[in-house]
Every structure is written in C-alpha cells, then in structure tokens.
Coordinates of N, CA and C in Angstrom, one line a residue:
X1 N 88.3 78.2 -56.4 CA 86.9 79.0 -56.5 C 86.7 78.9 -58.2
X2 N 85.3 78.8 -58.2 CA 84.8 78.8 -59.5 C 83.9 80.0 -59.7
X3 N 83.7 80.8 -61.0 CA 82.6 81.9 -61.1 C 81.8 81.1 -62.2
X4 N 80.4 81.4 -62.0 CA 79.4 81.2 -62.8 C 78.5 82.2 -62.9
X5 N 78.4 82.6 -64.4 CA 77.1 83.3 -64.4 C 75.9 83.0 -64.6
X6 N 75.1 83.9 -63.8 CA 73.7 83.9 -63.8 C 72.8 84.8 -64.4
X7 N 72.2 84.2 -65.8 CA 71.4 85.1 -66.8 C 70.2 85.3 -66.1
X8 N 69.4 86.4 -66.2 CA 68.3 86.8 -65.5 C 67.5 87.2 -67.0
X9 N 66.3 86.4 -66.9 CA 65.6 86.8 -68.6 C 64.0 87.3 -67.9
X10 N 63.8 87.8 -66.9 CA 62.9 88.5 -66.5 C 61.6 88.0 -67.4
X11 N 61.3 86.7 -66.9 CA 60.1 86.1 -67.1 C 60.0 85.1 -68.6
X12 N 61.2 85.2 -69.1 CA 61.5 84.5 -70.6 C 62.5 83.5 -70.4
X13 N 62.9 82.9 -69.3 CA 63.8 81.9 -69.0 C 63.4 80.7 -70.0
X14 N 62.3 80.3 -69.8 CA 61.7 78.9 -70.4 C 62.2 79.1 -71.9
X15 N 61.6 80.3 -72.6 CA 62.0 80.4 -73.9 C 63.3 80.6 -74.3
X16 N 64.0 81.1 -73.4 CA 65.6 81.4 -73.7 C 66.1 79.9 -73.7
X17 N 65.9 79.1 -72.6 CA 66.3 77.9 -72.4 C 66.1 76.8 -73.8
X18 N 64.7 77.0 -74.3 CA 64.5 76.3 -75.3 C 65.2 76.9 -76.8
X19 N 65.4 78.1 -76.7 CA 66.1 78.4 -77.8 C 67.7 78.0 -77.9
X20 N 68.3 78.3 -76.5 CA 69.7 77.8 -76.9 C 70.0 76.2 -76.7
X21 N 68.9 75.6 -76.5 CA 69.0 74.2 -76.6 C 68.7 73.8 -78.1
X22 N 67.9 74.6 -79.0 CA 67.7 74.4 -80.1 C 69.1 75.0 -81.0
X23 N 69.4 76.1 -80.6 CA 70.4 76.8 -81.5 C 71.7 76.4 -81.0
X24 N 72.1 76.1 -80.1 CA 73.0 75.7 -79.4 C 73.8 74.4 -79.0
X25 N 72.5 73.5 -79.0 CA 73.0 72.2 -78.5 C 72.9 72.3 -77.0
X26 N 72.3 73.4 -76.2 CA 72.5 73.5 -74.4 C 71.7 72.2 -74.2
X27 N 72.2 71.7 -72.9 CA 71.9 70.7 -72.2 C 71.6 71.1 -70.9
X28 N 70.1 70.6 -70.6 CA 69.6 71.1 -69.1 C 70.2 70.3 -68.1
X29 N 70.6 70.9 -67.2 CA 71.2 70.1 -66.2 C 69.8 69.9 -64.9
X30 N 69.4 71.2 -64.5 CA 68.4 71.1 -63.6 C 67.6 72.1 -63.7
X31 N 66.2 72.1 -63.4 CA 65.3 73.3 -63.6 C 64.4 73.4 -62.3
X32 N 64.4 74.4 -61.5 CA 63.4 74.4 -60.5 C 62.6 75.5 -60.6
X33 N 61.1 75.4 -60.6 CA 60.0 76.6 -60.6 C 59.9 77.0 -59.4
X34 N 59.6 78.2 -59.2 CA 59.1 78.8 -58.0 C 58.2 77.9 -57.1
X35 N 57.1 77.4 -57.9 CA 56.4 76.4 -57.1 C 56.8 75.1 -56.6
X36 N 57.9 74.9 -57.0 CA 58.5 73.5 -56.5 C 59.8 73.7 -55.7
X37 N 59.8 75.0 -55.1 CA 60.7 75.2 -54.0 C 60.7 74.3 -52.7
X38 N 61.9 73.7 -52.2 CA 61.8 73.1 -51.1 C 61.4 73.7 -49.9
X39 N 61.6 75.2 -50.0 CA 61.3 76.2 -49.0 C 60.0 76.7 -49.2
X40 N 59.1 76.6 -48.2 CA 57.6 77.0 -48.5 C 57.8 78.6 -48.6
X41 N 58.6 79.3 -47.9 CA 58.6 80.7 -48.0 C 58.8 81.0 -49.4
X42 N 59.7 80.6 -50.1 CA 60.3 80.8 -51.6 C 59.1 80.5 -52.5
X43 N 58.3 79.5 -52.3 CA 57.3 79.3 -53.0 C 56.0 80.3 -53.0
X44 N 56.3 81.4 -52.4 CA 55.6 82.5 -52.3 C 56.1 83.9 -52.9
X45 N 57.5 83.9 -53.1 CA 58.1 85.0 -53.5 C 57.8 85.5 -54.7
X46 N 57.5 84.6 -56.0 CA 57.3 85.2 -57.2 C 55.8 85.2 -57.6
X47 N 55.3 86.4 -58.2 CA 54.0 86.7 -58.6 C 53.4 85.3 -59.5
X48 N 54.5 84.5 -60.1 CA 54.1 83.7 -61.0 C 54.7 82.2 -60.8
X49 N 54.2 81.3 -60.0 CA 54.9 80.2 -59.4 C 55.3 79.4 -60.6
X50 N 54.8 79.4 -61.7 CA 55.2 78.6 -62.9 C 56.7 79.1 -63.4
X51 N 57.0 80.5 -63.0 CA 58.4 80.8 -63.8 C 59.7 80.1 -63.1
X52 N 60.8 80.1 -63.5 CA 61.8 79.4 -63.3 C 62.3 80.4 -62.2
X53 N 62.8 79.5 -61.0 CA 63.4 80.1 -59.9 C 65.0 79.8 -60.2
X54 N 65.4 78.7 -60.6 CA 66.9 78.5 -61.0 C 66.9 77.0 -62.1
X55 N 67.9 77.5 -63.0 CA 68.1 76.4 -63.8 C 69.7 76.6 -64.0
X56 N 70.3 75.2 -64.4 CA 71.5 75.1 -64.9 C 71.6 74.5 -66.2
X57 N 72.4 75.0 -67.1 CA 72.6 74.1 -68.2 C 73.9 74.4 -69.0
X58 N 74.1 73.6 -69.8 CA 75.6 73.4 -70.5 C 75.6 73.7 -71.9
X59 N 76.8 74.4 -72.2 CA 76.8 74.7 -73.6 C 78.4 74.3 -73.8
X60 N 78.4 73.1 -74.5 CA 79.9 72.5 -74.5 C 80.3 72.5 -73.0
X61 N 81.3 72.8 -72.9 CA 82.1 72.6 -71.5 C 81.8 73.6 -70.4
X62 N 81.1 74.4 -70.8 CA 80.4 75.8 -69.9 C 79.3 75.6 -69.4
X63 N 79.0 75.7 -68.1 CA 77.9 75.6 -67.2 C 77.3 77.1 -66.9
X64 N 76.0 77.5 -67.4 CA 75.5 78.5 -67.1 C 74.2 78.6 -66.4
X65 N 73.8 79.4 -65.4 CA 72.7 79.3 -65.0 C 71.7 80.6 -65.3
X66 N 70.3 80.2 -65.1 CA 69.5 81.1 -65.4 C 68.1 81.2 -64.4
X67 N 67.7 82.7 -64.4 CA 66.4 82.6 -63.6 C 65.6 83.6 -64.3
X68 N 64.1 83.3 -63.8 CA 63.3 84.4 -64.0 C 63.2 85.8 -63.1
X69 N 64.1 85.4 -62.1 CA 64.1 86.3 -60.9 C 62.8 86.5 -60.5
X70 N 62.6 87.4 -59.5 CA 61.3 87.6 -58.5 C 60.3 88.4 -59.2
X71 N 60.7 89.5 -59.9 CA 59.9 90.3 -60.7 C 59.6 89.9 -62.0
X72 N 58.7 89.1 -62.4 CA 58.8 88.5 -63.6 C 58.3 89.2 -64.6
X73 N 57.9 90.8 -64.2 CA 57.4 91.9 -65.3 C 58.7 92.5 -65.8
X74 N 59.9 92.4 -65.2 CA 60.9 93.3 -65.8 C 61.8 92.6 -66.9
X75 N 61.9 93.3 -67.7 CA 62.8 92.7 -68.7 C 64.5 92.7 -68.5
X76 N 64.9 91.7 -69.1 CA 66.4 91.6 -68.9 C 67.1 92.9 -69.5
X77 N 68.4 93.1 -68.9 CA 69.2 94.3 -69.1 C 70.6 93.6 -69.0
X78 N 71.3 93.1 -70.1 CA 72.4 92.4 -70.3 C 73.6 93.4 -70.5
X79 N 73.5 94.7 -70.1 CA 74.4 95.7 -70.5 C 75.7 95.4 -69.8
X80 N 76.9 95.6 -70.6 CA 78.5 95.2 -70.0 C 78.8 93.8 -70.0
X81 N 77.9 92.8 -70.7 CA 78.3 91.3 -70.7 C 78.2 90.8 -71.9
X82 N 79.0 90.2 -72.5 CA 78.9 89.5 -73.9 C 79.8 88.0 -73.3
X83 N 78.9 87.1 -74.1 CA 79.5 85.6 -73.9 C 80.0 85.2 -75.4
X84 N 81.2 84.3 -75.1 CA 82.1 84.2 -76.3 C 82.1 82.6 -76.8
X85 N 81.7 82.4 -78.0 CA 81.5 80.8 -78.4 C 82.7 80.7 -79.4
X86 N 83.7 79.6 -78.8 CA 84.6 79.3 -79.4 C 84.4 78.1 -80.5
X87 N 84.1 78.5 -81.6 CA 83.7 77.6 -82.6 C 85.1 76.7 -82.9
X88 N 84.9 75.3 -83.4 CA 86.1 74.7 -83.8 C 86.7 74.9 -85.1
X89 N 85.8 75.6 -86.1 CA 85.8 75.8 -87.4 C 85.1 76.9 -88.0
X90 N 85.4 77.0 -89.3 CA 84.4 78.0 -89.8 C 83.1 77.7 -90.0
X91 N 82.9 76.3 -90.4 CA 81.5 75.7 -90.6 C 80.9 76.0 -89.3
X92 N 81.2 75.6 -88.3 CA 80.6 75.6 -87.0 C 80.2 77.0 -86.4
X93 N 81.3 78.2 -87.0 CA 81.0 79.4 -86.7 C 79.9 79.9 -87.2
X94 N 79.7 79.7 -88.4 CA 78.6 80.0 -89.5 C 77.2 79.5 -89.1
X95 N 77.3 78.1 -88.6 CA 76.0 77.7 -87.9 C 75.5 78.5 -86.5
X96 N 76.5 78.5 -85.6 CA 76.4 78.9 -84.5 C 75.8 80.6 -84.7
X97 N 76.3 81.1 -85.7 CA 76.0 82.8 -85.9 C 74.6 83.1 -86.5
X98 N 74.4 81.9 -87.2 CA 73.1 81.8 -88.2 C 71.9 81.6 -86.9
X99 N 72.2 80.5 -86.0 CA 71.2 80.3 -85.1 C 70.9 81.4 -84.2
X100 N 72.0 82.0 -83.5 CA 71.9 83.0 -82.8 C 71.3 84.5 -83.3
X101 N 71.6 84.5 -84.6 CA 71.0 85.9 -85.4 C 69.6 85.8 -85.5
X102 N 68.9 84.5 -85.8 CA 67.6 84.5 -85.9 C 66.5 85.1 -84.7
X103 N 66.2 86.0 -85.1 CA 65.2 87.1 -84.2 C 66.3 87.7 -83.5
X104 N 67.5 88.0 -83.6 CA 68.4 88.7 -83.1 C 68.9 90.0 -84.1
X105 N 70.0 90.5 -83.5 CA 70.7 91.7 -84.4 C 72.0 91.7 -84.4
X106 N 72.6 91.5 -85.8 CA 73.8 91.3 -85.9 C 74.5 92.7 -85.9
X107 N 75.6 92.6 -84.9 CA 76.4 93.7 -84.5 C 77.6 93.8 -85.4
X108 N 78.3 92.7 -85.6 CA 79.4 92.6 -86.4 C 79.3 91.3 -87.4
X109 N 79.1 91.3 -88.6 CA 78.8 90.3 -89.3 C 80.1 89.5 -89.1
X110 N 80.2 88.2 -89.6 CA 81.4 87.1 -89.3 C 82.2 87.6 -90.6
X111 N 83.4 87.7 -90.1 CA 84.5 88.3 -91.1 C 85.8 87.7 -90.4
X112 N 86.6 87.6 -91.4 CA 88.3 87.3 -90.9 C 88.7 88.3 -90.3
X113 N 89.3 88.0 -89.3 CA 90.1 89.2 -88.5 C 91.5 88.7 -88.4
X114 N 92.1 89.8 -87.4 CA 93.6 89.2 -87.4 C 93.7 88.3 -86.2
X115 N 92.6 87.8 -85.5 CA 92.6 87.1 -84.6 C 92.1 85.8 -84.5
X116 N 91.3 85.8 -85.6 CA 90.5 84.4 -86.4 C 89.7 84.4 -87.6
X117 N 90.0 83.4 -88.1 CA 89.6 83.0 -89.4 C 88.2 83.5 -89.4
X118 N 87.4 83.5 -88.5 CA 85.8 84.1 -88.4 C 85.7 84.5 -87.2
X119 N 85.0 85.8 -87.2 CA 84.4 86.5 -85.7 C 83.5 87.2 -86.3
X120 N 82.4 87.3 -85.3 CA 81.2 88.3 -85.5 C 80.6 88.3 -84.2
X121 N 79.8 89.4 -83.9 CA 79.1 89.7 -83.0 C 77.7 89.8 -83.0
X122 N 76.7 89.5 -82.2 CA 75.2 89.4 -82.3 C 74.7 89.7 -81.2
X123 N 73.5 90.1 -80.8 CA 72.7 90.2 -79.9 C 71.3 89.5 -80.1
X124 N 71.4 88.6 -79.3 CA 70.3 87.5 -79.9 C 68.8 88.2 -79.2
X125 N 67.8 87.1 -79.7 CA 66.3 87.8 -79.5 C 66.1 87.9 -78.1
X126 N 66.9 87.7 -77.2 CA 66.6 87.9 -75.6 C 67.1 89.2 -75.0
X127 N 68.1 89.7 -76.3 CA 69.0 90.9 -75.6 C 70.3 90.5 -75.3
X128 N 70.8 89.2 -75.2 CA 72.2 88.8 -74.6 C 72.9 88.7 -76.1
X129 N 74.2 89.4 -75.5 CA 75.2 89.7 -76.6 C 76.3 88.5 -76.6
X130 N 76.5 88.0 -78.0 CA 77.2 86.9 -78.3 C 78.3 87.3 -79.1
X131 N 79.6 86.7 -78.9 CA 80.8 86.6 -80.0 C 80.8 85.5 -80.3
X132 N 81.1 85.1 -81.6 CA 81.5 83.9 -82.4 C 82.8 84.1 -83.0
X133 N 83.8 83.2 -82.3 CA 85.1 83.4 -82.9 C 85.5 81.8 -83.5
X134 N 86.1 81.6 -84.2 CA 86.7 80.3 -84.6 C 88.1 80.4 -83.8
X135 N 88.1 79.2 -83.0 CA 89.0 79.0 -82.0 C 90.8 78.7 -82.7
X136 N 91.6 79.2 -82.3 CA 92.9 79.0 -83.0 C 93.7 77.9 -82.2
X137 N 94.1 77.2 -83.1 CA 95.0 76.0 -82.6 C 96.3 76.3 -82.1

C-alpha cells in the first residue's frame, strides 16, 4: 500500500506548481485540466474548465498530487499538515528555506537544533506549511 498526499489549492494549482518547480526543482509528471477529462461528465463539473483537475509532480523522490478541486473559488485550508524537506547539507537547507519563504511567512527561522544542524518552519505563499531539516547521516 502507498499513501500519497493530494494538495487542493482552490484555484491556484497552476501558480503553486510553477512556484514549486522554480523554488524546489519540482518535476511535473502529469497534468489534466477539467476540460481535458476523458469523461464527458467530469468536463462539466468545474465552473472553470481551464483549472487543474489532477496533476502529479515529484520533489526529489517524493510524488505529490494537486488539484484546484471543484469549487475554484474556495481557498486552500492546510491546517494540520506540514511537509518536511530533508536537505542534504546546510547550504541546500538555506536555499530551500529562502525559496519557500519568498512571499511566505517564517514560523521558525533556520537554526541549529538538537536533531539537526539546521531546522526551520515556513508557511509558503499558498498557505502550505513546510519544515526544512538537514538530514542526519
């Protein structure tokens, strides 16, 4: 069994995907807009057929999915979830943290902790919470 997260961006999936591609080097695997659904019924579900019905993308070795959902006017509500990025070293952690902080809000600045040489928390511009930790060997 495999569990994969589906992130619902309430109409902002395309912008989020572009941001994660630039900030984290995300790689798009597949993207389907509502208008391109092979199911004619699903083509009419969204009020905006240009919005994303489903996309998969990879950050490092992790695959995530995203959607604009059906109600593209709603805002994402990511309460109760934080995605962790395991950086290979301090330089990568600083780079990733700075990229995610651009337009976001730092919750805990990068600092040395008892579990990592650098660890920090940030909520990105789309409201998604991230923790950046230098992976310990």
